Short mmCIF file of C-alpha atoms (C1' of nucleotides) in Angstrom, two decimals:
data_model
loop_
_atom_site.label_atom_id
_atom_site.label_comp_id
_atom_site.label_asym_id
_atom_site.label_seq_id
_atom_site.Cartn_x
_atom_site.Cartn_y
_atom_site.Cartn_z
CA MET A 10 0.00 0.00 0.00
CA PRO A 11 1.95 3.05 -1.12
CA GLU A 12 0.23 5.64 0.98
CA ARG A 13 -1.40 8.51 -0.76
CA PRO A 14 0.09 11.90 0.10
CA LEU A 15 -2.46 13.88 2.05
CA THR A 16 -3.66 17.19 0.71
CA PRO A 17 -4.79 20.25 2.65
CA THR A 18 -8.32 19.01 2.08
CA SER A 19 -7.43 15.73 3.76
CA HIS A 20 -6.13 17.55 6.80
CA LEU A 21 -9.18 19.75 6.84
CA ILE A 22 -11.43 16.72 7.09
CA LEU A 23 -9.31 15.04 9.73
CA GLY A 24 -9.24 18.25 11.74
CA LEU A 25 -12.97 18.72 11.46
CA VAL A 26 -13.73 15.21 12.63
CA ASP A 27 -11.39 15.74 15.55
CA THR A 28 -13.00 19.05 16.46
CA LEU A 29 -16.57 17.85 16.14
CA GLY A 30 -16.16 14.28 17.28
CA PRO A 31 -18.05 11.61 15.35
CA CYS A 32 -20.06 13.61 12.85
CA THR A 33 -21.68 13.74 9.45
CA VAL A 34 -20.48 15.61 6.41
CA TYR A 35 -23.25 18.09 6.97
CA ASP A 36 -21.96 18.89 10.42
CA MET A 37 -18.61 19.63 8.87
CA LYS A 38 -20.15 21.79 6.21
CA GLN A 39 -21.84 23.94 8.82
CA LEU A 40 -18.63 24.58 10.66
CA VAL A 41 -16.64 25.24 7.49
CA ASN A 42 -19.19 27.74 6.23
CA ILE A 43 -18.78 30.08 9.16
CA SER A 44 -15.04 29.75 9.58
CA ILE A 45 -12.19 28.66 7.37
CA GLY A 46 -14.54 28.40 4.41
CA MET A 47 -14.94 32.16 4.48
CA PHE A 48 -11.45 32.40 2.99
CA TRP A 49 -10.74 29.07 1.42
CA SER A 50 -13.62 27.58 -0.54
CA PHE A 51 -14.37 23.94 -0.02
CA PRO A 52 -17.41 23.02 -2.10
CA HIS A 53 -19.60 20.50 -0.32
CA SER A 54 -18.91 17.81 -2.88
CA GLN A 55 -15.32 17.88 -1.73
CA LEU A 56 -16.49 17.35 1.80
CA TYR A 57 -18.11 14.15 0.57
CA SER A 58 -15.44 12.81 -1.74
CA GLU A 59 -12.47 13.36 0.52
CA PRO A 60 -13.85 11.37 3.49
CA ALA A 61 -14.49 8.50 1.12
CA ARG A 62 -10.81 8.51 0.24
CA LEU A 63 -9.79 8.77 3.88
CA VAL A 64 -11.92 5.75 4.71
CA ASP A 65 -10.10 3.86 1.95
CA ASP A 66 -6.83 4.99 3.45
CA GLY A 67 -7.90 3.74 6.86
CA LEU A 68 -7.75 7.17 8.46
CA LEU A 69 -11.47 7.47 9.05
CA SER A 70 -14.08 4.88 9.81
CA GLU A 71 -17.66 5.27 8.77
CA HIS A 72 -20.87 3.91 10.13
CA GLN A 73 -24.07 4.31 8.18
CA GLU A 74 -27.32 4.76 10.03
CA GLN A 75 -29.76 1.95 9.36
CA THR A 76 -32.80 4.16 9.56
CA GLY A 77 -34.11 7.61 8.55
CA ARG A 78 -31.67 9.54 6.46
CA ARG A 79 -29.11 6.80 6.54
CA ARG A 80 -26.42 9.34 7.18
CA ARG A 81 -22.82 8.34 7.45
CA ILE A 82 -21.17 9.02 10.74
CA LEU A 83 -17.43 9.54 10.46
CA LYS A 84 -14.84 8.88 13.14
CA LEU A 85 -11.09 9.19 13.39
CA THR A 86 -9.26 5.91 13.49
CA ARG A 87 -6.08 5.53 15.47
CA ALA A 88 -4.10 5.96 12.26
CA GLY A 89 -6.16 9.03 11.39
CA ARG A 90 -5.39 10.66 14.71
CA LYS A 91 -1.74 9.86 14.25
CA ALA A 92 -1.68 11.46 10.80
CA LEU A 93 -3.45 14.53 12.13
CA ASN A 94 -1.03 14.93 15.01
CA GLU A 95 1.98 14.55 12.80
CA TRP A 96 0.71 17.29 10.53
CA ARG A 97 0.09 19.48 13.57
CA GLN A 98 3.74 19.15 14.55
CA SER A 99 5.15 20.11 11.13
CA PRO A 100 4.65 23.76 10.24
CA THR A 101 4.16 24.04 6.51
CA ASP A 102 6.53 25.92 4.26
CA VAL A 103 4.03 26.30 1.47
CA LYS A 104 3.33 29.82 0.38
CA THR A 105 -0.03 31.46 0.85
CA GLU A 106 -2.16 31.48 -2.24
CA LEU A 107 -3.81 34.83 -2.65
CA ARG A 108 -6.11 34.28 -5.58
CA ASP A 109 -7.99 37.43 -6.33
CA GLU A 110 -9.51 37.93 -9.71
CA GLY A 111 -9.91 41.63 -8.97
CA LEU A 112 -6.16 41.92 -8.58
CA LEU A 113 -5.75 40.09 -11.86
CA GLN A 114 -7.99 42.68 -13.45
CA LEU A 115 -5.95 45.48 -11.97
CA PHE A 116 -2.78 43.84 -13.18
CA PHE A 117 -4.04 43.79 -16.73
CA ALA A 118 -5.99 47.02 -16.63
CA ASP A 119 -5.18 49.60 -19.24
CA PRO A 120 -3.39 52.45 -17.40
CA ALA A 121 -5.01 54.89 -19.81
CA ASP A 122 -8.52 53.75 -18.94
CA THR A 123 -8.91 55.45 -15.61
CA ASP A 124 -12.69 55.02 -15.58
CA ALA A 125 -12.42 51.27 -15.73
CA ILE A 126 -9.82 51.24 -12.98
CA VAL A 127 -11.93 53.40 -10.69
CA ALA A 128 -15.01 51.29 -11.36
CA LEU A 129 -13.07 48.15 -10.54
CA ALA A 130 -11.63 49.67 -7.38
CA GLU A 131 -15.03 50.86 -6.17
CA ALA A 132 -16.58 47.47 -6.78
CA ARG A 133 -13.86 45.67 -4.90
CA ARG A 134 -13.79 48.15 -2.05
CA LYS A 135 -17.49 47.65 -1.47
CA PHE A 136 -17.06 43.92 -1.75
CA HIS A 137 -14.39 43.73 0.92
CA GLU A 138 -16.24 46.13 3.21
CA ASP A 139 -19.28 43.91 3.07
CA ARG A 140 -17.14 41.00 4.01
CA VAL A 141 -15.70 42.86 6.96
CA SER A 142 -19.18 43.31 8.36
CA MET A 143 -20.16 39.70 7.67
CA LEU A 144 -17.09 38.62 9.60
CA LYS A 145 -17.99 40.90 12.49
CA ASP A 146 -21.42 39.30 12.70
CA ILE A 147 -19.97 35.84 12.71
CA GLN A 148 -17.42 36.79 15.34
CA ASN A 149 -20.07 38.18 17.63
CA GLU A 150 -22.07 35.04 17.31
CA VAL A 151 -19.31 32.55 18.01
CA LYS A 152 -16.92 34.41 20.27
CA ASP A 153 -18.11 32.68 23.42
CA LYS A 154 -18.34 29.19 22.01
CA ALA A 155 -15.31 28.78 19.78
CA GLU A 156 -11.83 27.68 20.74
CA SER A 157 -9.15 30.33 21.05
CA THR A 158 -7.15 28.96 18.11
CA LYS A 159 -10.15 29.09 15.84
CA LEU A 160 -11.01 32.63 16.81
CA ARG A 161 -7.42 33.65 16.27
CA THR A 162 -7.41 32.16 12.82
CA MET A 163 -10.35 34.29 11.81
CA GLU A 164 -8.38 37.35 12.74
CA LEU A 165 -5.93 37.11 9.87
CA GLY A 166 -8.80 36.87 7.46
CA PHE A 167 -10.28 39.88 9.10
CA LEU A 168 -7.03 41.81 8.83
CA PHE A 169 -6.78 40.89 5.19
CA GLU A 170 -10.28 42.04 4.34
CA LYS A 171 -9.68 45.32 6.08
CA SER A 172 -6.45 46.03 4.28
CA ALA A 173 -7.96 45.00 0.98
CA ALA A 174 -10.82 47.45 1.53
CA ARG A 175 -8.34 50.19 2.35
CA PHE A 176 -6.18 49.29 -0.62
CA TRP A 177 -9.01 49.52 -3.11
CA ALA A 178 -10.32 52.71 -1.58
CA ASP A 179 -6.90 54.17 -2.18
CA VAL A 180 -6.80 52.90 -5.75
CA ALA A 181 -10.20 54.50 -6.40
CA LYS A 182 -9.09 57.79 -4.96
CA ASN A 183 -5.69 57.85 -6.54
CA PRO A 184 -5.74 55.50 -9.53
CA PRO A 185 -2.56 54.51 -11.33
CA GLY A 186 -2.32 56.45 -14.57
CA PRO A 187 -0.36 56.43 -17.81
CA GLU A 188 3.37 57.32 -18.01
CA MET M 20 -19.84 25.95 -31.08
CA PRO M 21 -21.03 26.60 -27.51
CA GLU M 22 -18.23 28.77 -26.29
CA ARG M 23 -16.25 27.57 -23.38
CA PRO M 24 -16.50 29.79 -20.31
CA LEU M 25 -13.15 31.40 -19.71
CA THR M 26 -11.35 30.83 -16.45
CA PRO M 27 -9.01 33.18 -14.58
CA THR M 28 -6.19 31.27 -16.21
CA SER M 29 -7.62 32.08 -19.62
CA HIS M 30 -7.68 35.76 -18.81
CA LEU M 31 -4.19 35.55 -17.44
CA ILE M 32 -2.91 34.23 -20.73
CA LEU M 33 -4.83 36.74 -22.81
CA GLY M 34 -3.56 39.56 -20.61
CA LEU M 35 0.01 38.35 -20.81
CA VAL M 36 -0.04 38.14 -24.58
CA ASP M 37 -1.49 41.62 -24.69
CA THR M 38 1.15 42.98 -22.33
CA LEU M 39 4.08 41.31 -24.03
CA GLY M 40 2.93 41.38 -27.62
CA PRO M 41 3.55 38.26 -29.69
CA CYS M 42 5.48 36.00 -27.36
CA THR M 43 6.33 32.48 -26.31
CA VAL M 44 5.11 30.63 -23.28
CA TYR M 45 8.52 31.07 -21.77
CA ASP M 46 8.26 34.83 -22.04
CA MET M 47 5.01 34.62 -20.15
CA LYS M 48 6.51 32.40 -17.52
CA GLN M 49 9.26 34.92 -16.85
CA LEU M 50 6.81 37.72 -16.30
CA VAL M 51 4.49 35.64 -14.16
CA ASN M 52 7.34 34.52 -11.92
CA ILE M 53 8.22 38.01 -10.79
CA SER M 54 4.72 39.38 -10.52
CA ILE M 55 1.28 37.88 -10.12
CA GLY M 56 2.78 34.43 -9.75
CA MET M 57 4.27 35.51 -6.44
CA PHE M 58 0.77 35.23 -4.97
CA TRP M 59 -1.17 33.02 -7.31
CA SER M 60 0.69 29.94 -8.50
CA PHE M 61 0.42 29.08 -12.14
CA PRO M 62 2.54 26.00 -12.82
CA HIS M 63 4.25 26.22 -16.18
CA SER M 64 2.34 23.29 -17.58
CA GLN M 65 -0.77 25.41 -17.25
CA LEU M 66 0.91 28.13 -19.24
CA TYR M 67 1.26 25.58 -22.02
CA SER M 68 -2.10 23.87 -21.87
CA GLU M 69 -4.26 26.95 -21.61
CA PRO M 70 -2.92 28.67 -24.76
CA ALA M 71 -3.63 25.45 -26.65
CA ARG M 72 -7.26 25.74 -25.60
CA LEU M 73 -7.38 29.41 -26.49
CA VAL M 74 -6.07 28.65 -29.94
CA ASP M 75 -8.88 26.11 -30.32
CA ASP M 76 -11.32 28.76 -29.20
CA GLY M 77 -9.97 31.19 -31.80
CA LEU M 78 -8.80 33.71 -29.19
CA LEU M 79 -5.11 33.23 -29.88
CA SER M 80 -3.23 32.40 -33.03
CA GLU M 81 0.01 30.52 -32.99
CA HIS M 82 2.92 30.37 -35.36
CA GLN M 83 5.62 27.80 -34.90
CA GLU M 84 9.20 28.67 -35.80
CA GLN M 85 10.55 26.48 -38.60
CA THR M 86 14.07 26.43 -37.23
CA GLY M 87 16.05 26.12 -33.98
CA ARG M 88 13.85 25.53 -30.98
CA ARG M 89 10.68 25.58 -33.05
CA ARG M 90 9.05 27.70 -30.43
CA ARG M 91 5.45 28.70 -30.73
CA ILE M 92 4.77 32.39 -30.99
CA LEU M 93 1.36 33.39 -29.68
CA LYS M 94 -0.70 36.37 -30.74
CA LEU M 95 -4.08 37.79 -29.80
CA THR M 96 -6.70 37.46 -32.49
CA ARG M 97 -9.39 40.07 -32.91
CA ALA M 98 -11.78 37.83 -30.97
CA GLY M 99 -9.15 37.38 -28.28
CA ARG M 100 -8.73 41.10 -27.83
CA LYS M 101 -12.48 41.51 -27.67
CA ALA M 102 -12.77 38.86 -24.95
CA LEU M 103 -9.96 40.48 -22.98
CA ASN M 104 -11.52 43.92 -23.18
CA GLU M 105 -14.92 42.66 -22.12
CA TRP M 106 -13.39 41.07 -19.07
CA ARG M 107 -11.57 44.30 -18.29
CA GLN M 108 -14.87 46.15 -18.22
CA SER M 109 -16.63 43.75 -15.83
CA PRO M 110 -15.30 43.89 -12.26
CA THR M 111 -15.52 40.46 -10.74
CA ASP M 112 -17.67 39.66 -7.75
CA VAL M 113 -15.78 36.52 -6.88
CA LYS M 114 -14.34 36.39 -3.40
CA THR M 115 -10.63 36.33 -2.76
CA GLU M 116 -9.26 32.92 -2.03
CA LEU M 117 -6.82 33.08 0.84
CA ARG M 118 -5.42 29.58 0.95
CA ASP M 119 -2.88 29.32 3.70
CA GLU M 120 -1.99 25.96 5.09
CA GLY M 121 -0.39 27.63 8.08
CA LEU M 122 -3.73 29.14 8.98
CA LEU M 123 -5.31 25.74 8.59
CA GLN M 124 -2.76 24.43 11.06
CA LEU M 125 -3.57 27.19 13.50
CA PHE M 126 -7.26 26.51 13.09
CA PHE M 127 -6.80 22.90 14.06
CA ALA M 128 -4.03 23.40 16.58
CA ASP M 129 -4.56 22.04 20.04
CA PRO M 130 -5.04 25.08 22.33
CA ALA M 131 -3.30 23.18 25.09
CA ASP M 132 -0.17 22.60 23.02
CA THR M 133 1.36 26.04 23.27
CA ASP M 134 4.76 24.84 22.12
CA ALA M 135 3.40 23.66 18.80
CA ILE M 136 1.51 26.91 18.31
CA VAL M 137 4.55 29.02 19.01
CA ALA M 138 6.70 26.91 16.70
CA LEU M 139 4.15 27.26 13.95
CA ALA M 140 3.87 30.99 14.45
CA GLU M 141 7.64 31.48 14.42
CA ALA M 142 8.00 29.46 11.25
CA ARG M 143 5.29 31.40 9.48
CA ARG M 144 6.53 34.76 10.71
CA LYS M 145 9.94 34.07 9.28
CA PHE M 146 8.43 32.82 6.08
CA HIS M 147 6.40 35.96 5.48
CA GLU M 148 9.28 38.20 6.45
CA ASP M 149 11.47 36.54 3.87
CA ARG M 150 8.80 37.14 1.31
CA VAL M 151 8.59 40.79 2.20
CA SER M 152 12.25 41.19 1.41
CA MET M 153 11.98 39.19 -1.82
CA LEU M 154 9.20 41.50 -2.88
CA LYS M 155 11.27 44.54 -2.05
CA ASP M 156 14.06 43.26 -4.26
CA ILE M 157 11.72 42.64 -7.12
CA GLN M 158 10.15 46.03 -6.73
CA ASN M 159 13.48 47.78 -6.84
CA GLU M 160 14.38 45.97 -9.97
CA VAL M 161 11.22 46.65 -11.93
CA LYS M 162 9.99 49.93 -10.60
CA ASP M 163 11.23 51.95 -13.56
CA LYS M 164 10.16 49.53 -16.24
CA ALA M 165 6.75 48.26 -15.18
CA GLU M 166 3.38 49.81 -15.84
CA SER M 167 1.70 51.67 -13.00
CA THR M 168 -1.17 49.18 -12.79
CA LYS M 169 1.22 46.29 -12.42
CA LEU M 170 3.23 47.99 -9.72
CA ARG M 171 0.06 48.85 -7.87
CA THR M 172 -1.07 45.27 -7.98
CA MET M 173 2.08 44.15 -6.27
CA GLU M 174 1.32 46.49 -3.42
CA LEU M 175 -1.64 44.53 -2.11
CA GLY M 176 0.50 41.43 -2.03
CA PHE M 177 3.08 43.42 -0.19
CA LEU M 178 0.54 44.67 2.33
CA PHE M 179 -0.70 41.16 2.86
CA GLU M 180 2.75 39.73 3.52
CA LYS M 181 3.48 42.47 5.99
CA SER M 182 0.30 41.99 7.94
CA ALA M 183 0.76 38.24 7.90
CA ALA M 184 4.25 38.66 9.35
CA ARG M 185 2.89 40.93 12.05
CA PHE M 186 0.01 38.59 12.75
CA TRP M 187 2.23 35.59 13.28
CA ALA M 188 4.70 37.56 15.38
CA ASP M 189 1.80 38.44 17.62
CA VAL M 190 0.61 34.84 17.79
CA ALA M 191 4.11 33.76 18.80
CA LYS M 192 4.31 36.37 21.48
CA ASN M 193 0.83 35.92 22.78
CA PRO M 194 -0.40 32.48 21.75
CA PRO M 195 -4.03 31.47 22.14
CA GLY M 196 -4.33 29.17 25.14
CA PRO M 197 -6.81 26.77 26.71
CA GLU M 198 -10.08 27.93 28.36
"C1'" DG E 26 34.07 19.13 -25.02
"C1'" DG E 27 31.73 17.92 -20.87
"C1'" DG E 28 28.82 19.59 -17.45
"C1'" DT E 29 25.22 22.56 -15.95
"C1'" DA E 30 21.53 25.38 -16.19
"C1'" DC E 31 18.08 27.17 -19.22
"C1'" DA E 32 14.24 26.38 -22.25
"C1'" DT E 33 10.35 23.81 -24.17
"C1'" DG E 34 7.34 20.84 -24.14
"C1'" DT E 35 4.09 16.16 -23.15
"C1'" DA E 36 1.61 12.70 -20.42
"C1'" DA E 37 -0.89 10.80 -16.81
"C1'" DT E 38 -3.14 11.26 -12.76
"C1'" DC E 39 -6.14 13.20 -9.62
"C1'" DA E 40 -8.57 16.66 -7.32
"C1'" DG E 41 -11.84 20.43 -7.75
"C1'" DT E 42 -15.98 22.18 -9.67
"C1'" DT E 43 -20.53 22.26 -11.45
"C1'" DA E 44 -24.61 20.27 -12.13
"C1'" DC E 45 -27.91 17.00 -11.18
"C1'" DA E 46 -31.02 14.40 -8.25
"C1'" DT E 47 -33.90 13.28 -4.51
"C1'" DG E 48 -35.39 12.30 0.31
"C1'" DA E 49 -36.65 14.36 4.88
"C1'" DT E 50 -38.42 18.13 7.73
"C1'" DT E 51 -40.53 22.12 8.71
"C1'" DT E 52 -43.95 25.68 8.14
"C1'" DA E 53 -47.87 28.02 6.16
"C1'" DT X 29 -51.28 18.72 2.99
"C1'" DA X 30 -48.65 21.33 -0.19
"C1'" DA X 31 -44.75 24.18 -0.70
"C1'" DA X 32 -40.47 25.37 0.56
"C1'" DT X 33 -36.18 24.57 2.36
"C1'" DC X 34 -32.88 21.70 4.53
"C1'" DA X 35 -30.06 17.78 4.10
"C1'" DT X 36 -27.52 14.20 1.63
"C1'" DG X 37 -25.58 12.53 -1.70
"C1'" DT X 38 -23.69 11.14 -6.97
"C1'" DA X 39 -21.86 11.85 -11.64
"C1'" DA X 40 -19.42 13.86 -15.25
"C1'" DC X 41 -16.22 16.86 -16.69
"C1'" DT X 42 -12.17 19.33 -17.02
"C1'" DG X 43 -8.58 21.86 -15.19
"C1'" DA X 44 -4.57 21.69 -12.06
"C1'" DT X 45 -0.55 19.37 -10.53
"C1'" DT X 46 3.28 16.30 -10.78
"C1'" DA X 47 6.42 13.91 -13.14
"C1'" DC X 48 8.73 12.85 -17.12
"C1'" DA X 49 11.55 13.82 -21.20
"C1'" DT X 50 14.66 16.07 -24.12
"C1'" DG X 51 16.91 19.74 -26.74
"C1'" DT X 52 19.88 24.03 -26.67
"C1'" DA X 53 23.13 27.28 -25.13
"C1'" DC X 54 26.57 28.71 -22.25
"C1'" DC X 55 30.53 28.26 -19.21
"C1'" DC X 56 34.65 26.16 -17.41
#
DNA sequence: GGGTACATGTAATCAGTTACATGATTTA
DNA sequence: TAAATCATGTAACTGATTACATGTACCC
């Protein structure tokens, strides 16, 4: 059995099952939606397909209900917990992916077309400001329940959205021009 | 011919060919490496496969050298320029993907294991600080040659790396703990 | 003239994404 | 009890990633 290299998605699932205890995919989806999923999209089909692989790998066990919705309950196996803990002890050296199509548009904007640049900047500023307030709402709702590490994680996202909003406001006010 | 929806990678290629004029994939790779590719990874095989699709779509034309390395020279077609300009006029409403495995590790860190958290934070702080200085070097080198829009784009990346470095320094100094 | 790094691609795998489909619960 | 929404999945596609492969130019 040449073991499959685990992806970030694998570790996400392992971490979620550890956080939630035995749980369904839907439970995981709920948690992802209001936390890490705010910054890193994990479509729900991934949350189904990856556990299936992890069961094959022996890192999760699954138990299907015999009644009602026949949901699958997922649990960490001993090997799964071991894999999770090893990952926890090895800080990654992978660079952050900052994939922003708005930035791509700025990169390829025509410096002579100031109107387009300002329109882009205004749209993105508003976008990031809306996200700042969404994040505030979420934070208020979870701040008493969530673990300290999870709250802390949300902070970097928060910082990013705020500097992005400021950045685009500045671009709108003082757009790059020709020459 | 139902036209294929263009991806960010498609627009990247179209934009690069517009910026560089008729060029090879390698020319594009060089530019990507010192700019947008610092934040959004585009493996070079993508820079080969996507132009092939765009040629199929009629958005690029290609002309292979008959001698030497038989490189392929790529050019925007009229339809390609039209597609690029339409994209330029339509600010995206797609959210920024901030994919950071270090953050994932913080999210799933054990609040009781302060040592692991501090080690993670130190590693990531150093990582982002190194990137800040890489970016400074690049900026110094290109600041007289590059277009204003392209320089401006790099700034958000720069801001991000700086706040990430600060964030992790703070986590190291004042790590989230149990209870 | 042999080694090394640059340049140019191809192939195969696999994960990510979108779309589809439908059953179970709640609410009007 | 019908409509709406929540919940739970599957399937097909295709793009992203990794690995492989080889040619060309330059340097020692």
